[in-house]
mmCIF file of C-alpha atoms in Angstrom:
data_model
loop_
_atom_site.group_PDB
_atom_site.id
_atom_site.type_symbol
_atom_site.label_atom_id
_atom_site.label_comp_id
_atom_site.label_asym_id
_atom_site.label_seq_id
_atom_site.Cartn_x
_atom_site.Cartn_y
_atom_site.Cartn_z
ATOM 1 C CA MET A 28 137.090 96.453 67.353
ATOM 2 C CA VAL A 29 138.243 93.264 69.144
ATOM 3 C CA ILE A 30 138.712 95.205 72.365
ATOM 4 C CA GLU A 31 135.227 96.756 72.002
ATOM 5 C CA LEU A 32 133.609 93.357 71.467
ATOM 6 C CA ARG A 33 135.425 91.939 74.499
ATOM 7 C CA GLY A 34 134.089 94.823 76.569
ATOM 8 C CA TYR A 35 130.581 94.251 75.254
ATOM 9 C CA PHE A 36 130.671 90.536 76.076
ATOM 10 C CA HIS A 37 132.101 91.196 79.514
ATOM 11 C CA ARG A 38 129.317 93.697 80.301
ATOM 12 C CA HIS A 39 126.743 91.242 78.993
ATOM 13 C CA LYS A 40 128.004 88.498 81.282
ATOM 14 C CA ARG A 41 128.020 90.856 84.200
ATOM 15 C CA PHE A 42 124.524 91.924 83.411
ATOM 16 C CA SER A 43 123.296 88.343 83.270
ATOM 17 C CA VAL A 44 124.850 87.394 86.638
ATOM 18 C CA LEU A 45 123.775 90.586 88.383
ATOM 19 C CA ASN A 46 120.177 90.473 87.198
ATOM 20 C CA PHE A 47 119.734 86.822 88.119
ATOM 21 C CA ILE A 48 120.751 87.624 91.689
ATOM 22 C CA ARG A 49 118.496 90.736 91.573
ATOM 23 C CA ARG A 50 115.457 88.646 90.615
ATOM 24 C CA MET A 51 116.113 85.473 92.530
ATOM 25 C CA GLY A 52 117.817 86.667 95.673
ATOM 26 C CA PRO A 53 120.676 84.856 97.386
ATOM 27 C CA SER A 54 122.201 82.409 94.855
ATOM 28 C CA SER A 55 125.062 79.997 94.596
ATOM 29 C CA VAL A 56 127.556 79.687 91.757
ATOM 30 C CA PRO A 57 125.938 76.512 90.452
ATOM 31 C CA GLN A 58 122.487 78.167 90.435
ATOM 32 C CA VAL A 59 123.754 81.211 88.504
ATOM 33 C CA THR A 60 125.667 78.982 86.097
ATOM 34 C CA ALA A 61 122.641 76.826 85.381
ATOM 35 C CA ALA A 62 120.380 79.798 84.854
ATOM 36 C CA THR A 63 122.649 81.925 82.707
ATOM 37 C CA GLY A 64 124.376 79.234 80.726
ATOM 38 C CA LEU A 65 127.766 80.828 81.424
ATOM 39 C CA ASP A 66 130.856 78.824 82.283
ATOM 40 C CA ARG A 67 131.313 78.221 86.009
ATOM 41 C CA LYS A 68 134.767 79.946 85.987
ATOM 42 C CA VAL A 69 133.225 82.971 84.275
ATOM 43 C CA VAL A 70 130.458 83.168 86.892
ATOM 44 C CA THR A 71 132.957 82.835 89.711
ATOM 45 C CA SER A 72 135.154 85.601 88.182
ATOM 46 C CA VAL A 73 132.194 87.958 87.711
ATOM 47 C CA LEU A 74 130.970 87.392 91.258
ATOM 48 C CA ARG A 75 134.401 88.103 92.661
ATOM 49 C CA GLN A 76 134.545 91.341 90.711
ATOM 50 C CA LEU A 77 131.052 92.357 91.864
ATOM 51 C CA ASP A 78 132.042 91.510 95.424
ATOM 52 C CA ARG A 79 135.139 93.729 95.178
ATOM 53 C CA GLU A 80 133.021 96.590 93.881
ATOM 54 C CA GLY A 81 130.567 96.215 96.703
ATOM 55 C CA LEU A 82 127.596 95.342 94.513
ATOM 56 C CA VAL A 83 127.226 91.828 95.939
ATOM 57 C CA ARG A 84 128.260 90.198 99.196
ATOM 58 C CA GLN A 85 128.609 86.652 100.401
ATOM 59 C CA LYS A 86 125.786 85.456 102.577
ATOM 60 C CA GLU A 87 125.592 82.541 104.974
ATOM 61 C CA LEU A 88 126.133 79.151 103.456
ATOM 62 C CA GLY A 89 123.210 77.519 101.648
ATOM 63 C CA ALA A 90 121.690 74.115 102.297
ATOM 64 C CA SER A 91 123.813 71.183 101.298
ATOM 65 C CA THR A 92 122.678 68.789 98.558
ATOM 66 C CA GLY A 93 125.151 66.115 99.501
ATOM 67 C CA GLY A 94 128.470 67.891 99.344
ATOM 68 C CA ARG A 95 129.882 71.039 100.861
ATOM 69 C CA ARG A 96 127.396 73.722 101.697
ATOM 70 C CA PRO A 97 127.469 76.298 98.856
ATOM 71 C CA ARG A 98 128.379 79.946 99.285
ATOM 72 C CA LEU A 99 125.501 82.277 98.480
ATOM 73 C CA PHE A 100 125.801 85.703 96.922
ATOM 74 C CA GLU A 101 123.228 88.520 97.309
ATOM 75 C CA LEU A 102 123.047 92.191 96.443
ATOM 76 C CA ASP A 103 124.769 94.281 99.079
ATOM 77 C CA PRO A 104 122.192 96.780 100.497
ATOM 78 C CA GLN A 105 125.115 98.945 101.751
ATOM 79 C CA PHE A 106 126.250 99.747 98.212
ATOM 80 C CA GLY A 107 124.181 102.933 98.040
ATOM 81 C CA ILE A 108 120.698 104.303 97.701
ATOM 82 C CA ALA A 109 118.531 105.395 94.812
ATOM 83 C CA VAL A 110 116.248 108.398 95.456
ATOM 84 C CA GLY A 111 112.930 108.816 93.724
ATOM 85 C CA VAL A 112 110.952 112.085 93.734
ATOM 86 C CA ASP A 113 107.390 112.435 92.663
ATOM 87 C CA ILE A 114 106.484 116.113 92.164
ATOM 88 C CA GLY A 115 102.705 116.295 92.375
ATOM 89 C CA LEU A 116 100.450 119.322 92.155
ATOM 90 C CA THR A 117 99.803 119.395 95.898
ATOM 91 C CA HIS A 118 102.598 117.313 97.411
ATOM 92 C CA THR A 119 106.229 116.340 96.629
ATOM 93 C CA ARG A 120 107.154 112.879 97.819
ATOM 94 C CA ALA A 121 110.704 111.522 97.990
ATOM 95 C CA VAL A 122 111.693 107.970 98.874
ATOM 96 C CA ALA A 123 115.002 106.077 99.157
ATOM 97 C CA VAL A 124 115.615 102.388 98.352
ATOM 98 C CA ASN A 125 118.722 100.310 98.450
ATOM 99 C CA ILE A 126 119.843 98.299 95.455
ATOM 100 C CA LYS A 127 117.754 95.392 96.637
ATOM 101 C CA GLY A 128 114.749 97.587 96.159
ATOM 102 C CA GLU A 129 113.988 97.777 99.883
ATOM 103 C CA LEU A 130 112.357 100.989 101.074
ATOM 104 C CA ILE A 131 114.474 102.667 103.686
ATOM 105 C CA GLY A 132 112.841 106.042 104.099
ATOM 106 C CA GLY A 133 110.552 108.695 102.758
ATOM 107 C CA GLN A 134 109.759 112.429 103.001
ATOM 108 C CA THR A 135 106.661 114.434 102.000
ATOM 109 C CA THR A 136 106.346 118.194 101.599
ATOM 110 C CA GLU A 137 103.862 120.562 100.070
ATOM 111 C CA THR A 138 104.694 121.319 96.444
ATOM 112 C CA VAL A 139 105.910 124.836 95.651
ATOM 113 C CA THR A 140 104.943 125.714 92.040
ATOM 114 C CA GLY A 141 106.471 128.219 89.677
ATOM 115 C CA GLU A 142 110.084 129.303 89.921
ATOM 116 C CA ARG A 143 110.611 127.548 93.245
ATOM 117 C CA LEU A 144 109.489 124.159 92.044
ATOM 118 C CA ILE A 145 113.013 122.697 91.788
ATOM 119 C CA GLU A 146 114.123 124.411 94.972
ATOM 120 C CA GLY A 147 111.238 122.749 96.782
ATOM 121 C CA ALA A 148 112.168 119.321 95.334
ATOM 122 C CA ILE A 149 115.792 119.815 96.359
ATOM 123 C CA GLU A 150 114.754 120.722 99.902
ATOM 124 C CA THR A 151 112.595 117.569 100.084
ATOM 125 C CA ILE A 152 115.538 115.450 99.000
ATOM 126 C CA GLU A 153 117.862 117.154 101.490
ATOM 127 C CA MET A 154 115.355 116.525 104.323
ATOM 128 C CA LEU A 155 115.225 112.849 103.366
ATOM 129 C CA LEU A 156 118.999 112.510 103.241
ATOM 130 C CA THR A 157 119.449 114.320 106.566
ATOM 131 C CA LYS A 158 116.902 111.935 108.189
ATOM 132 C CA LEU A 159 118.628 108.825 106.754
ATOM 133 C CA ARG A 160 122.204 110.055 107.370
ATOM 134 C CA ILE A 161 123.291 108.342 104.208
ATOM 135 C CA THR A 162 125.796 110.045 101.900
ATOM 136 C CA ARG A 163 126.318 107.529 99.051
ATOM 137 C CA MET A 164 123.550 108.263 96.571
ATOM 138 C CA LEU A 165 123.587 106.383 93.249
ATOM 139 C CA GLY A 166 121.246 108.747 91.472
ATOM 140 C CA ILE A 167 117.954 110.575 91.559
ATOM 141 C CA GLY A 168 114.820 109.803 89.553
ATOM 142 C CA VAL A 169 112.211 112.508 89.138
ATOM 143 C CA ALA A 170 108.597 111.999 88.138
ATOM 144 C CA MET A 171 106.226 114.797 87.247
ATOM 145 C CA ALA A 172 103.465 115.763 84.825
ATOM 146 C CA GLY A 173 104.143 117.771 81.721
ATOM 147 C CA LEU A 174 105.777 117.608 78.307
ATOM 148 C CA LEU A 175 109.188 116.206 79.109
ATOM 149 C CA ASP A 176 112.404 115.312 77.327
ATOM 150 C CA PRO A 177 113.839 112.436 79.415
ATOM 151 C CA GLU A 178 117.043 112.257 77.365
ATOM 152 C CA ARG A 179 117.945 115.856 78.262
ATOM 153 C CA THR A 180 116.094 115.736 81.630
ATOM 154 C CA LEU A 181 114.343 118.845 80.411
ATOM 155 C CA VAL A 182 110.823 120.020 81.280
ATOM 156 C CA ILE A 183 109.715 121.366 77.890
ATOM 157 C CA PHE A 184 106.329 122.621 79.135
ATOM 158 C CA SER A 185 104.291 122.028 82.247
ATOM 159 C CA PRO A 186 101.237 124.272 82.652
ATOM 160 C CA LYS A 187 100.168 122.715 85.942
ATOM 161 C CA PHE A 188 103.224 123.987 87.757
ATOM 162 C CA GLY A 189 103.086 127.624 86.726
ATOM 163 C CA ASN A 190 103.621 127.339 82.980
ATOM 164 C CA LEU A 191 107.174 126.070 83.231
ATOM 165 C CA LYS A 192 109.056 126.147 79.934
ATOM 166 C CA ASN A 193 112.419 124.631 78.951
ATOM 167 C CA LEU A 194 113.422 124.023 82.582
ATOM 168 C CA PRO A 195 116.757 122.093 82.817
ATOM 169 C CA LEU A 196 115.581 120.156 85.881
ATOM 170 C CA GLY A 197 118.125 117.382 85.596
ATOM 171 C CA LYS A 198 121.039 119.757 85.256
ATOM 172 C CA ILE A 199 120.038 121.839 88.267
ATOM 173 C CA ILE A 200 119.395 118.899 90.589
ATOM 174 C CA GLY A 201 122.417 116.997 89.309
ATOM 175 C CA GLU A 202 124.750 119.874 89.977
ATOM 176 C CA ARG A 203 123.382 120.248 93.511
ATOM 177 C CA PHE A 204 123.913 116.589 94.477
ATOM 178 C CA GLY A 205 126.664 115.485 92.083
ATOM 179 C CA VAL A 206 124.845 112.357 90.906
ATOM 180 C CA PRO A 207 123.044 111.322 87.700
ATOM 181 C CA VAL A 208 119.443 112.551 87.398
ATOM 182 C CA TYR A 209 116.716 110.867 85.351
ATOM 183 C CA LEU A 210 113.299 112.284 84.435
ATOM 184 C CA GLU A 211 110.008 110.563 83.568
ATOM 185 C CA ASP A 212 106.339 111.387 83.231
ATOM 186 C CA ASN A 213 104.503 110.644 86.481
ATOM 187 C CA ALA A 214 102.035 108.097 85.025
ATOM 188 C CA ARG A 215 104.863 106.199 83.304
ATOM 189 C CA ALA A 216 106.900 106.312 86.514
ATOM 190 C CA MET A 217 103.871 104.696 88.264
ATOM 191 C CA ALA A 218 103.895 101.933 85.707
ATOM 192 C CA LEU A 219 107.614 101.407 86.394
ATOM 193 C CA GLY A 220 106.864 101.275 90.084
ATOM 194 C CA GLU A 221 104.180 98.612 89.606
ATOM 195 C CA LYS A 222 106.494 96.648 87.358
ATOM 196 C CA GLU A 223 109.272 96.563 89.933
ATOM 197 C CA PHE A 224 107.416 96.587 93.254
ATOM 198 C CA GLY A 225 103.721 95.806 92.675
ATOM 199 C CA VAL A 226 101.089 93.963 90.649
ATOM 200 C CA GLY A 227 103.093 94.497 87.414
ATOM 201 C CA ARG A 228 105.600 91.859 88.564
ATOM 202 C CA GLU A 229 102.942 89.235 87.642
ATOM 203 C CA THR A 230 102.526 90.192 83.986
ATOM 204 C CA ASP A 231 104.419 91.657 81.020
ATOM 205 C CA ASN A 232 101.403 93.461 79.598
ATOM 206 C CA PHE A 233 99.540 95.928 81.761
ATOM 207 C CA LEU A 234 98.272 99.513 81.948
ATOM 208 C CA CYS A 235 98.605 101.771 84.952
ATOM 209 C CA VAL A 236 96.047 104.564 85.173
ATOM 210 C CA ASN A 237 96.842 107.513 87.344
ATOM 211 C CA LEU A 238 93.575 108.945 88.681
ATOM 212 C CA ALA A 239 94.616 112.035 90.666
ATOM 213 C CA THR A 240 94.583 115.821 90.252
ATOM 214 C CA GLY A 241 95.325 114.881 86.642
ATOM 215 C CA ILE A 242 94.781 111.685 84.633
ATOM 216 C CA GLY A 243 97.559 109.727 82.908
ATOM 217 C CA LEU A 244 98.385 106.278 81.569
ATOM 218 C CA GLY A 245 101.526 104.177 81.825
ATOM 219 C CA ILE A 246 101.763 101.446 79.177
ATOM 220 C CA VAL A 247 103.899 98.295 79.587
ATOM 221 C CA ILE A 248 104.048 95.990 76.577
ATOM 222 C CA ASN A 249 106.099 92.785 76.589
ATOM 223 C CA GLY A 250 107.758 93.899 79.767
ATOM 224 C CA GLN A 251 108.881 97.227 78.356
ATOM 225 C CA LEU A 252 107.613 100.717 79.108
ATOM 226 C CA TYR A 253 106.149 102.291 75.971
ATOM 227 C CA ARG A 254 106.911 106.019 75.635
ATOM 228 C CA GLY A 255 105.934 106.743 72.052
ATOM 229 C CA ALA A 256 107.797 108.450 69.205
ATOM 230 C CA SER A 257 108.049 111.760 71.088
ATOM 231 C CA ASN A 258 107.619 110.595 74.727
ATOM 232 C CA CYS A 259 103.937 111.527 74.689
ATOM 233 C CA ALA A 260 102.342 108.073 74.917
ATOM 234 C CA GLY A 261 99.678 107.657 77.594
ATOM 235 C CA GLU A 262 98.014 111.074 77.573
ATOM 236 C CA LEU A 263 94.723 109.529 78.543
ATOM 237 C CA GLY A 264 93.648 112.706 80.267
ATOM 238 C CA HIS A 265 93.548 114.542 76.981
ATOM 239 C CA ILE A 266 91.110 112.265 75.166
ATOM 240 C CA VAL A 267 88.117 114.451 74.435
ATOM 241 C CA VAL A 268 84.963 113.035 76.067
ATOM 242 C CA GLU A 269 82.801 116.143 76.026
ATOM 243 C CA PRO A 270 83.444 118.481 73.020
ATOM 244 C CA ALA A 271 81.283 121.180 74.560
ATOM 245 C CA GLY A 272 83.012 120.925 77.904
ATOM 246 C CA PRO A 273 85.284 123.405 79.707
ATOM 247 C CA ARG A 274 88.672 124.348 78.281
ATOM 248 C CA CYS A 275 91.630 122.200 79.363
ATOM 249 C CA VAL A 276 95.177 123.473 80.103
ATOM 250 C CA CYS A 277 96.201 121.769 76.834
ATOM 251 C CA GLY A 278 93.964 124.237 74.919
ATOM 252 C CA ASN A 279 91.311 121.776 73.905
ATOM 253 C CA TYR A 280 87.778 121.476 75.250
ATOM 254 C CA GLY A 281 86.181 118.663 77.245
ATOM 255 C CA CYS A 282 89.256 116.519 77.852
ATOM 256 C CA LEU A 283 88.832 113.616 80.273
ATOM 257 C CA GLU A 284 91.079 115.391 82.725
ATOM 258 C CA VAL A 285 88.924 118.524 82.804
ATOM 259 C CA MET A 286 85.779 116.475 83.210
ATOM 260 C CA ALA A 287 86.719 113.726 85.637
ATOM 261 C CA SER A 288 90.053 114.287 87.420
ATOM 262 C CA GLY A 289 90.312 114.988 91.142
ATOM 263 C CA LEU A 290 90.564 118.703 90.427
ATOM 264 C CA ALA A 291 87.521 118.552 88.137
ATOM 265 C CA ILE A 292 85.417 116.774 90.769
ATOM 266 C CA ALA A 293 86.417 119.297 93.406
ATOM 267 C CA ARG A 294 85.712 122.255 91.075
ATOM 268 C CA GLN A 295 82.258 120.946 90.184
ATOM 269 C CA ALA A 296 81.363 120.617 93.865
ATOM 270 C CA GLN A 297 82.618 124.096 94.606
ATOM 271 C CA ASP A 298 80.670 125.593 91.722
ATOM 272 C CA ALA A 299 77.457 123.903 92.744
ATOM 273 C CA LEU A 300 77.746 125.060 96.367
ATOM 274 C CA GLN A 301 78.519 128.612 95.266
ATOM 275 C CA GLN A 302 75.259 128.501 93.351
ATOM 276 C CA GLY A 303 73.410 127.564 96.521
ATOM 277 C CA VAL A 304 72.890 123.812 96.011
ATOM 278 C CA ALA A 305 72.277 122.079 99.358
ATOM 279 C CA SER A 306 74.976 119.678 100.446
ATOM 280 C CA SER A 307 76.638 118.298 103.591
ATOM 281 C CA MET A 308 79.953 119.240 102.007
ATOM 282 C CA ARG A 309 79.428 122.853 103.099
ATOM 283 C CA GLU A 310 79.479 121.750 106.727
ATOM 284 C CA MET A 311 82.344 119.295 106.117
ATOM 285 C CA VAL A 312 84.622 122.248 105.158
ATOM 286 C CA LYS A 313 83.005 124.696 107.578
ATOM 287 C CA GLY A 314 81.878 126.966 104.784
ATOM 288 C CA ARG A 315 85.344 127.286 103.243
ATOM 289 C CA LEU A 316 84.515 126.008 99.822
ATOM 290 C CA GLU A 317 88.053 126.362 98.537
ATOM 291 C CA ASN A 318 88.982 123.478 100.869
ATOM 292 C CA ILE A 319 86.719 121.001 99.064
ATOM 293 C CA THR A 320 88.759 118.274 97.387
ATOM 294 C CA ALA A 321 87.876 115.089 95.524
ATOM 295 C CA LYS A 322 88.302 113.282 98.803
ATOM 296 C CA THR A 323 85.668 115.492 100.354
ATOM 297 C CA VAL A 324 83.256 114.678 97.531
ATOM 298 C CA CYS A 325 83.936 110.937 97.727
ATOM 299 C CA GLN A 326 83.349 110.936 101.485
ATOM 300 C CA ALA A 327 80.132 112.849 101.139
ATOM 301 C CA ALA A 328 78.914 110.528 98.383
ATOM 302 C CA LYS A 329 79.644 107.515 100.510
ATOM 303 C CA ALA A 330 77.618 109.093 103.307
ATOM 304 C CA GLY A 331 74.661 109.559 100.942
ATOM 305 C CA ASP A 332 75.020 113.200 99.918
ATOM 306 C CA LYS A 333 72.891 113.727 96.809
ATOM 307 C CA LEU A 334 75.083 116.374 95.121
ATOM 308 C CA ALA A 335 78.296 114.483 95.769
ATOM 309 C CA PHE A 336 76.748 111.261 94.466
ATOM 310 C CA THR A 337 75.652 112.997 91.247
ATOM 311 C CA ILE A 338 79.115 114.477 90.686
ATOM 312 C CA ILE A 339 80.813 111.095 91.262
ATOM 313 C CA GLU A 340 78.362 109.293 88.978
ATOM 314 C CA LYS A 341 78.993 111.727 86.187
ATOM 315 C CA ALA A 342 82.765 111.592 86.592
ATOM 316 C CA ALA A 343 82.567 107.780 86.630
ATOM 317 C CA ASP A 344 80.725 107.813 83.321
ATOM 318 C CA TYR A 345 83.519 109.868 81.671
ATOM 319 C CA LEU A 346 86.194 107.688 83.265
ATOM 320 C CA ALA A 347 84.501 104.548 81.958
ATOM 321 C CA VAL A 348 84.569 106.028 78.468
ATOM 322 C CA GLY A 349 88.305 106.609 78.771
ATOM 323 C CA LEU A 350 89.027 103.189 80.295
ATOM 324 C CA ALA A 351 86.834 101.489 77.671
ATOM 325 C CA ALA A 352 88.893 103.153 74.970
ATOM 326 C CA VAL A 353 92.189 101.789 76.331
ATOM 327 C CA ILE A 354 90.653 98.329 76.868
ATOM 328 C CA ASN A 355 89.434 98.206 73.313
ATOM 329 C CA LEU A 356 92.753 99.532 71.974
ATOM 330 C CA PHE A 357 95.266 97.562 74.012
ATOM 331 C CA ASN A 358 93.371 94.400 75.127
ATOM 332 C CA PRO A 359 95.497 94.370 78.342
ATOM 333 C CA GLU A 360 95.863 91.518 80.804
ATOM 334 C CA VAL A 361 95.710 93.879 83.788
ATOM 335 C CA ILE A 362 94.714 97.470 84.442
ATOM 336 C CA ILE A 363 96.045 98.994 87.662
ATOM 337 C CA LEU A 364 94.188 101.919 89.059
ATOM 338 C CA ALA A 365 96.446 104.260 91.017
ATOM 339 C CA GLY A 366 96.558 107.840 92.311
ATOM 340 C CA GLY A 367 94.627 109.669 94.976
ATOM 341 C CA LEU A 368 91.225 109.223 93.385
ATOM 342 C CA SER A 369 91.685 105.449 93.254
ATOM 343 C CA LEU A 370 92.006 105.476 97.054
ATOM 344 C CA ALA A 371 88.294 106.232 97.267
ATOM 345 C CA GLY A 372 87.692 102.572 96.464
ATOM 346 C CA ASP A 373 84.231 101.306 95.715
ATOM 347 C CA VAL A 374 82.588 104.749 95.809
ATOM 348 C CA ILE A 375 84.270 105.544 92.544
ATOM 349 C CA TRP A 376 84.897 102.028 91.246
ATOM 350 C CA GLU A 377 81.340 100.674 91.351
ATOM 351 C CA PRO A 378 79.827 103.309 88.993
ATOM 352 C CA ILE A 379 82.860 102.991 86.682
ATOM 353 C CA ASN A 380 82.434 99.226 86.559
ATOM 354 C CA ARG A 381 78.758 99.474 85.725
ATOM 355 C CA ARG A 382 79.440 101.799 82.814
ATOM 356 C CA LEU A 383 82.380 99.845 81.508
ATOM 357 C CA LYS A 384 79.986 97.036 80.653
ATOM 358 C CA VAL A 385 78.168 99.516 78.389
ATOM 359 C CA HIS A 386 81.177 101.238 76.775
ATOM 360 C CA ALA A 387 83.820 98.493 76.381
ATOM 361 C CA LEU A 388 83.752 95.594 73.941
ATOM 362 C CA GLU A 389 82.721 92.347 75.597
ATOM 363 C CA MET A 390 85.730 90.226 74.576
ATOM 364 C CA PRO A 391 88.558 92.443 75.789
ATOM 365 C CA LEU A 392 86.612 93.446 78.874
ATOM 366 C CA SER A 393 86.067 89.790 79.815
ATOM 367 C CA LYS A 394 89.784 89.154 79.687
ATOM 368 C CA VAL A 395 91.105 92.172 81.609
ATOM 369 C CA ARG A 396 91.670 92.177 85.373
ATOM 370 C CA ILE A 397 91.232 95.554 86.937
ATOM 371 C CA VAL A 398 92.857 96.080 90.338
ATOM 372 C CA PHE A 399 93.822 98.900 92.688
ATOM 373 C CA SER A 400 97.460 99.610 93.328
ATOM 374 C CA GLU A 401 98.680 98.465 96.727
ATOM 375 C CA LEU A 402 101.559 100.919 96.857
ATOM 376 C CA GLY A 403 99.532 103.993 97.834
ATOM 377 C CA GLU A 404 100.746 107.546 97.478
ATOM 378 C CA ILE A 405 104.436 106.690 97.115
ATOM 379 C CA LEU A 406 103.971 104.712 93.912
ATOM 380 C CA GLY A 407 105.237 107.512 91.637
ATOM 381 C CA ALA A 408 108.297 108.072 93.816
ATOM 382 C CA LEU A 409 109.020 104.343 93.968
ATOM 383 C CA GLY A 410 108.753 104.248 90.227
ATOM 384 C CA ALA A 411 111.216 107.089 89.934
ATOM 385 C CA THR A 412 113.823 105.055 91.892
ATOM 386 C CA THR A 413 113.703 102.409 89.198
ATOM 387 C CA LEU A 414 115.029 104.988 86.730
ATOM 388 C CA VAL A 415 118.247 104.769 88.826
ATOM 389 C CA LEU A 416 118.155 101.075 89.678
ATOM 390 C CA ASN A 417 117.620 99.983 86.066
ATOM 391 C CA ARG A 418 120.738 101.806 85.017
ATOM 392 C CA ILE A 419 122.796 99.788 87.512
ATOM 393 C CA PHE A 420 121.471 96.547 86.096
ATOM 394 C CA GLU A 421 121.825 97.468 82.409
ATOM 395 C CA PRO A 422 124.781 96.171 80.338
ATOM 396 C CA THR A 423 126.190 99.696 80.103
ATOM 397 C CA GLY A 424 126.126 100.074 83.830
ATOM 398 C CA LEU A 425 126.071 103.264 85.877
ATOM 399 C CA VAL A 426 129.206 105.354 86.067
ATOM 400 C CA LEU A 427 129.727 106.887 89.479
ATOM 401 C CA PRO A 428 132.379 109.215 90.881
ATOM 402 C CA LYS A 429 135.380 107.181 91.902
ATOM 403 C CA GLY A 430 135.380 106.287 95.584
ATOM 404 C CA GLU A 431 136.450 103.588 97.905
ATOM 405 C CA LYS A 432 134.310 101.079 95.986
ATOM 406 C CA GLY A 433 135.796 102.042 92.643
ATOM 407 C CA GLU A 434 133.980 102.865 89.416
ATOM 408 C CA ILE A 435 131.195 100.819 87.830
ATOM 409 C CA VAL A 436 131.661 100.448 84.110
#
């Protein structure tokens, strides 16, 4: 028991020092000592150990405050990379970051659904690693839509990718690359990405809404990602907004996702054109209606197309109902709009904003700040890298295969 407690306290001290440097950047021993409350000798000892392991390195000397210039310690970007993969319905995006969280490369491929889904993700990762010529990978985080079991890195059910069931995604990818693999819902991964790299750094309470081919919600409360009792928190796309609407992949009718997602917007435009409704969108896709996407509809609406405008207005009304529900429920400080549909900007936001004033309660609406993500299409993949990075900076640490830098424990 005494040995176990010593190990716990040692890991806690290590965690405190490492995370201070992670958040504050190059720091001296006195700075770390003052911030953590640890004894100077303890801080010095921990930093030496982290230096030996390759997690931190000594930087140039800091500015003098009257005595000798202090040595500064920073995270060593050469320690290894974390890879994040966002498997979307149309594209799979992989990115790599070093332990300082600096983006060092990315790769995008078209998503292959069904049995070849994992094979396609593996190929995307391999292309990224080949391009970067980096062999030391700390782990892989994967983000995708579906009913997931993050603890077992298991895809329980994902109808969007060919009705996948009980797919051991983590096991397969882990065996291929020989590193830990972590799995998370794509909307929650986006929230993690915003928390680490984006607007979420400014607040401990925010919601991240994924407006894309599907619709999802990432919830951060008191700085922590909320997953729910069975990892199902944030299924905003499956709030019923039109009981008499089309059937959703979940089996229900009139879900927000089937009424106002990117796929829904594209489908409504295709159906209208097939029925002979006049629209510039027909010329935009040269008569190939299957090529109409939500982006096509937004561009046409912006140019004044009547059909496109009507479709966007209706979708915005449904989206406002969904957003009003989360505003009334959570009373958040910030809502971050992300995903491909959010990239349409004012053409989708202006009608949503008008209807929010009708559907949301005045008090919580007056306090919330609604912004667009600045991280673009790689947000989900960036968020997936944090699944790896956060393990490095937890008290338990991340156990890697023994190598020239030793083992992190």
